[in-house]
Amino acid sequence: MTESILVIEDEVRIARLLQIELECEGYRVSIAGSGQQGLERYQEEQPDLLLLDVMLPGFSGIELLRRIRAVDAETPVLLLTAKSSVEDKVSGLDLGANDYITKPFQIEELLARVRAALRLASGRKTPEAGSWLRADDLELNEATREVKRAGRSIELTPREFDLLVFLLKNKRQVLNREQIMAAVWGYDYYGDTNIVDVYIRYVRKKITQGNQEELIHTVRGIGYVLKDSP
Ligand code: CA
């Protein structure tokens, strides 16, 4: 089955380059040049992946991401951001972008990230309904994407959710940052595994309230382990 990619980018030269390169890789590609057009195409075509420029005429890529994530937590979205814009990256990741690529990008790197995001998304499809992963009073349902601790619902971004799934599936095993990176991001982040620490911190904060037991433990010099409290 040919996977389809929607490119939302107003710079014609870049949009055209992306179309040619992605079609060469065998993807079906369509292009939208504004936030509004992007939203319409997304609704009509239900693409397998979106490449979304942040700076768009009309409403921004960030606003479009917000609208898409309100109804669709699954479809991978990779943001194209200006190198300088840390704010866009952070708010994009908070809103559930799967990854971001800074401009100017190397086409090989972009293609690698597209492949990784599609591979992770297809591996995630149709988990068994009704089966919960648990540690202590924390429970997670992969099919419905529900996460609860002591009965309280917890909202996670797609990446935080994937990270918690991986830790729960490997309960009591010490995992190093490279393993986590490969499983959750789909490739090694060009040697920079700090992002793992950042996301561990986000997830810990969300799953631990008040005097609840810490479930994710740091193993100094190695990485992390999730386990039931003693
Ligand atoms: Ca632009």
Tab-separated table of C-alpha atoms and ligand atoms in Angstrom:
chain	number	residue	atom	x	y	z
A	1	MET	CA	0.000	0.000	0.000
A	2	THR	CA	1.324	3.402	-0.950
A	3	GLU	CA	1.601	5.695	2.023
A	4	SER	CA	0.341	9.222	1.552
A	5	ILE	CA	1.955	12.384	2.801
A	6	LEU	CA	0.426	15.822	2.974
A	7	VAL	CA	2.969	18.636	2.725
A	8	ILE	CA	1.732	21.983	4.026
A	9	GLU	CA	4.281	24.582	2.978
A	10	ASP	CA	3.774	27.966	1.348
A	11	GLU	CA	7.288	28.299	-0.080
A	12	VAL	CA	6.768	26.853	-3.529
A	13	ARG	CA	10.413	25.952	-4.073
A	14	ILE	CA	10.575	23.909	-0.867
A	15	ALA	CA	7.158	22.320	-1.409
A	16	ARG	CA	8.194	21.256	-4.909
A	17	LEU	CA	11.511	19.827	-3.686
A	18	LEU	CA	9.733	17.849	-0.973
A	19	GLN	CA	7.199	16.537	-3.457
A	20	ILE	CA	9.884	15.335	-5.879
A	21	GLU	CA	11.999	13.704	-3.169
A	22	LEU	CA	9.074	12.028	-1.427
A	23	GLU	CA	7.599	10.766	-4.698
A	24	CYS	CA	11.011	9.332	-5.551
A	25	GLU	CA	10.761	7.336	-2.321
A	26	GLY	CA	7.412	5.962	-3.469
A	27	TYR	CA	5.023	8.053	-1.380
A	28	ARG	CA	1.841	9.644	-2.668
A	29	VAL	CA	2.228	13.368	-2.048
A	30	SER	CA	-0.129	16.300	-2.048
A	31	ILE	CA	0.681	19.909	-1.337
A	32	ALA	CA	-1.214	22.670	0.438
A	33	GLY	CA	0.008	26.264	0.575
A	34	SER	CA	-1.873	27.656	3.581
A	35	GLY	CA	-3.256	26.593	6.942
A	36	GLN	CA	-6.829	26.633	5.676
A	37	GLN	CA	-6.036	24.624	2.557
A	38	GLY	CA	-3.998	22.237	4.682
A	39	LEU	CA	-6.938	21.600	6.988
A	40	GLU	CA	-9.258	20.924	4.043
A	41	ARG	CA	-6.794	18.542	2.385
A	42	TYR	CA	-6.231	16.748	5.671
A	43	GLN	CA	-9.970	16.181	6.084
A	44	GLU	CA	-10.468	15.046	2.482
A	45	GLU	CA	-7.423	12.848	2.109
A	46	GLN	CA	-6.761	11.413	5.579
A	47	PRO	CA	-3.017	11.229	4.863
A	48	ASP	CA	-0.701	8.809	6.676
A	49	LEU	CA	1.672	11.609	7.664
A	50	LEU	CA	1.796	15.406	7.632
A	51	LEU	CA	4.835	17.568	7.002
A	52	LEU	CA	3.783	20.892	8.396
A	53	ASP	CA	5.552	24.207	8.031
A	54	VAL	CA	5.071	26.466	11.065
A	55	MET	CA	5.128	29.824	9.241
A	56	LEU	CA	2.102	29.807	6.957
A	57	PRO	CA	-0.201	32.503	5.594
A	58	GLY	CA	-3.580	32.562	7.311
A	59	PHE	CA	-3.417	30.512	10.463
A	60	SER	CA	-0.059	29.086	11.471
A	61	GLY	CA	1.172	25.521	11.425
A	62	ILE	CA	0.932	25.494	15.225
A	63	GLU	CA	-2.747	26.475	15.048
A	64	LEU	CA	-3.379	23.832	12.392
A	65	LEU	CA	-1.640	21.229	14.564
A	66	ARG	CA	-3.881	22.227	17.481
A	67	ARG	CA	-6.995	21.708	15.345
A	68	ILE	CA	-5.818	18.364	14.014
A	69	ARG	CA	-4.775	17.022	17.423
A	70	ALA	CA	-8.193	17.960	18.826
A	71	VAL	CA	-9.699	15.188	16.690
A	72	ASP	CA	-6.757	12.938	15.776
A	73	ALA	CA	-4.043	11.805	18.172
A	74	GLU	CA	-2.595	9.214	15.799
A	75	THR	CA	-1.482	10.630	12.464
A	76	PRO	CA	2.201	11.549	12.685
A	77	VAL	CA	2.935	15.246	12.228
A	78	LEU	CA	6.477	16.459	11.575
A	79	LEU	CA	6.973	20.200	11.951
A	80	LEU	CA	9.257	22.261	9.760
A	81	THR	CA	10.582	25.115	11.864
A	82	ALA	CA	13.013	27.967	11.473
A	83	LYS	CA	16.309	27.214	13.134
A	84	SER	CA	15.991	30.090	15.594
A	85	SER	CA	12.495	29.392	16.816
A	86	VAL	CA	12.814	27.418	20.049
A	87	GLU	CA	9.316	28.558	21.030
A	88	ASP	CA	7.723	26.924	17.992
A	89	LYS	CA	9.502	23.666	18.709
A	90	VAL	CA	8.412	23.585	22.321
A	91	SER	CA	4.792	24.537	21.699
A	92	GLY	CA	4.689	22.157	18.721
A	93	LEU	CA	5.916	19.233	20.807
A	94	ASP	CA	3.557	20.175	23.643
A	95	LEU	CA	0.685	20.137	21.178
A	96	GLY	CA	1.593	16.661	20.013
A	97	ALA	CA	3.862	17.039	17.018
A	98	ASN	CA	5.857	13.822	16.667
A	99	ASP	CA	9.056	15.489	15.652
A	100	TYR	CA	10.447	18.674	14.189
A	101	ILE	CA	12.928	19.372	11.450
A	102	THR	CA	14.750	22.672	11.313
A	103	LYS	CA	15.208	24.593	8.102
A	104	PRO	CA	17.369	24.469	6.154
A	105	PHE	CA	17.184	20.678	6.344
A	106	GLN	CA	19.224	17.904	4.778
A	107	ILE	CA	16.851	15.934	2.582
A	108	GLU	CA	18.316	12.583	3.694
A	109	GLU	CA	17.672	13.434	7.329
A	110	LEU	CA	14.123	14.507	6.556
A	111	LEU	CA	13.445	11.276	4.647
A	112	ALA	CA	14.883	9.223	7.525
A	113	ARG	CA	12.562	10.944	9.974
A	114	VAL	CA	9.555	10.441	7.718
A	115	ARG	CA	10.350	6.720	7.472
A	116	ALA	CA	10.823	6.458	11.241
A	117	ALA	CA	7.547	8.234	11.994
A	118	LEU	CA	5.591	6.067	9.544
A	119	ARG	CA	7.188	2.889	10.876
A	120	LEU	CA	6.310	3.774	14.463
A	121	ALA	CA	2.765	4.711	13.464
A	122	SER	CA	2.154	1.450	11.601
A	123	GLY	CA	3.599	-0.567	14.482
A	124	ARG	CA	1.162	1.146	16.793
A	125	LYS	CA	-1.988	0.253	14.887
A	126	THR	CA	-4.660	-2.007	16.344
A	127	PRO	CA	-3.303	-2.812	19.771
A	128	GLU	CA	-5.582	-5.223	21.622
A	129	ALA	CA	-8.610	-3.498	23.024
A	130	GLY	CA	-9.356	-4.120	26.660
A	131	SER	CA	-5.801	-4.973	27.623
A	132	TRP	CA	-4.188	-2.707	30.175
A	133	LEU	CA	-0.530	-2.263	31.047
A	134	ARG	CA	-0.086	-1.691	34.772
A	135	ALA	CA	2.422	-0.691	37.418
A	136	ASP	CA	1.064	-0.150	40.902
A	137	ASP	CA	-2.050	1.985	40.564
A	138	LEU	CA	-0.945	3.316	37.163
A	139	GLU	CA	-2.805	1.816	34.208
A	140	LEU	CA	-2.558	2.427	30.493
A	141	ASN	CA	-4.720	1.155	27.645
A	142	GLU	CA	-2.968	1.179	24.276
A	143	ALA	CA	-6.144	0.780	22.257
A	144	THR	CA	-8.124	3.591	23.834
A	145	ARG	CA	-5.039	5.602	24.779
A	146	GLU	CA	-6.337	6.067	28.311
A	147	VAL	CA	-3.888	6.596	31.142
A	148	LYS	CA	-4.956	6.633	34.778
A	149	ARG	CA	-3.292	6.736	38.137
A	150	ALA	CA	-5.388	5.798	41.168
A	151	GLY	CA	-8.432	6.264	38.935
A	152	ARG	CA	-7.478	9.805	37.894
A	153	SER	CA	-7.170	10.383	34.128
A	154	ILE	CA	-3.839	11.666	32.848
A	155	GLU	CA	-3.385	13.527	29.555
A	156	LEU	CA	-0.178	12.695	27.705
A	157	THR	CA	1.120	13.935	24.364
A	158	PRO	CA	1.634	11.165	21.749
A	159	ARG	CA	5.377	11.046	22.419
A	160	GLU	CA	4.928	10.926	26.204
A	161	PHE	CA	2.391	8.148	25.711
A	162	ASP	CA	4.802	6.124	23.537
A	163	LEU	CA	7.536	6.569	26.111
A	164	LEU	CA	5.321	5.340	28.935
A	165	VAL	CA	4.167	2.349	26.848
A	166	PHE	CA	7.773	1.347	26.218
A	167	LEU	CA	8.693	1.649	29.915
A	168	LEU	CA	5.612	-0.325	30.987
A	169	LYS	CA	6.250	-3.085	28.446
A	170	ASN	CA	9.781	-3.408	29.791
A	171	LYS	CA	8.882	-3.137	33.450
A	172	ARG	CA	11.753	-3.875	35.882
A	173	GLN	CA	14.309	-3.760	33.041
A	174	VAL	CA	16.950	-1.079	33.160
A	175	LEU	CA	16.871	0.725	29.816
A	176	ASN	CA	19.598	2.958	28.527
A	177	ARG	CA	18.910	6.212	26.726
A	178	GLU	CA	19.879	4.814	23.339
A	179	GLN	CA	17.396	1.947	23.679
A	180	ILE	CA	14.643	4.348	24.674
A	181	MET	CA	15.538	6.685	21.834
A	182	ALA	CA	15.445	3.934	19.241
A	183	ALA	CA	12.140	2.542	20.494
A	184	VAL	CA	10.277	5.793	21.040
A	185	TRP	CA	11.796	8.113	18.435
A	186	GLY	CA	12.567	5.404	15.910
A	187	TYR	CA	16.179	6.400	15.312
A	188	ASP	CA	19.061	7.784	17.268
A	189	TYR	CA	18.799	11.513	17.670
A	190	TYR	CA	22.199	12.136	16.139
A	191	GLY	CA	23.941	11.360	19.388
A	192	ASP	CA	21.908	13.732	21.521
A	193	THR	CA	19.922	11.715	24.031
A	194	ASN	CA	19.062	14.675	26.295
A	195	ILE	CA	15.580	14.605	24.819
A	196	VAL	CA	15.017	11.302	26.654
A	197	ASP	CA	15.755	12.973	30.003
A	198	VAL	CA	13.444	15.848	29.138
A	199	TYR	CA	10.549	13.516	28.286
A	200	ILE	CA	11.147	11.312	31.327
A	201	ARG	CA	10.787	14.466	33.407
A	202	TYR	CA	7.501	15.417	31.684
A	203	VAL	CA	6.058	11.935	32.153
A	204	ARG	CA	7.150	11.663	35.795
A	205	LYS	CA	5.553	14.972	36.579
A	206	LYS	CA	2.269	13.946	34.986
A	207	ILE	CA	2.028	10.482	36.527
A	208	THR	CA	3.129	11.465	40.032
A	209	GLN	CA	0.828	13.714	42.037
A	210	GLY	CA	1.070	14.700	45.685
A	211	ASN	CA	2.705	11.937	47.707
A	212	GLN	CA	2.311	9.200	45.098
A	213	GLU	CA	5.261	6.812	44.766
A	214	GLU	CA	7.820	7.496	42.044
A	215	LEU	CA	7.514	4.666	39.491
A	216	ILE	CA	10.243	5.713	37.052
A	217	HIS	CA	13.664	5.451	38.662
A	218	THR	CA	16.952	6.872	37.439
A	219	VAL	CA	19.798	4.374	37.272
A	220	ARG	CA	22.917	6.505	37.491
A	221	GLY	CA	25.260	6.223	34.561
A	222	ILE	CA	22.854	3.948	32.680
A	223	GLY	CA	19.313	5.146	32.199
A	224	TYR	CA	15.887	4.433	33.613
A	225	VAL	CA	13.709	1.660	34.971
A	226	LEU	CA	9.991	1.596	35.679
A	227	LYS	CA	8.891	-0.665	38.514
A	228	ASP	CA	6.134	-1.211	41.031
A	229	SER	CA	6.797	0.462	44.334
A	230	PRO	CA	8.084	-1.994	46.968
B	1	CA	CA	6.528	29.148	5.372
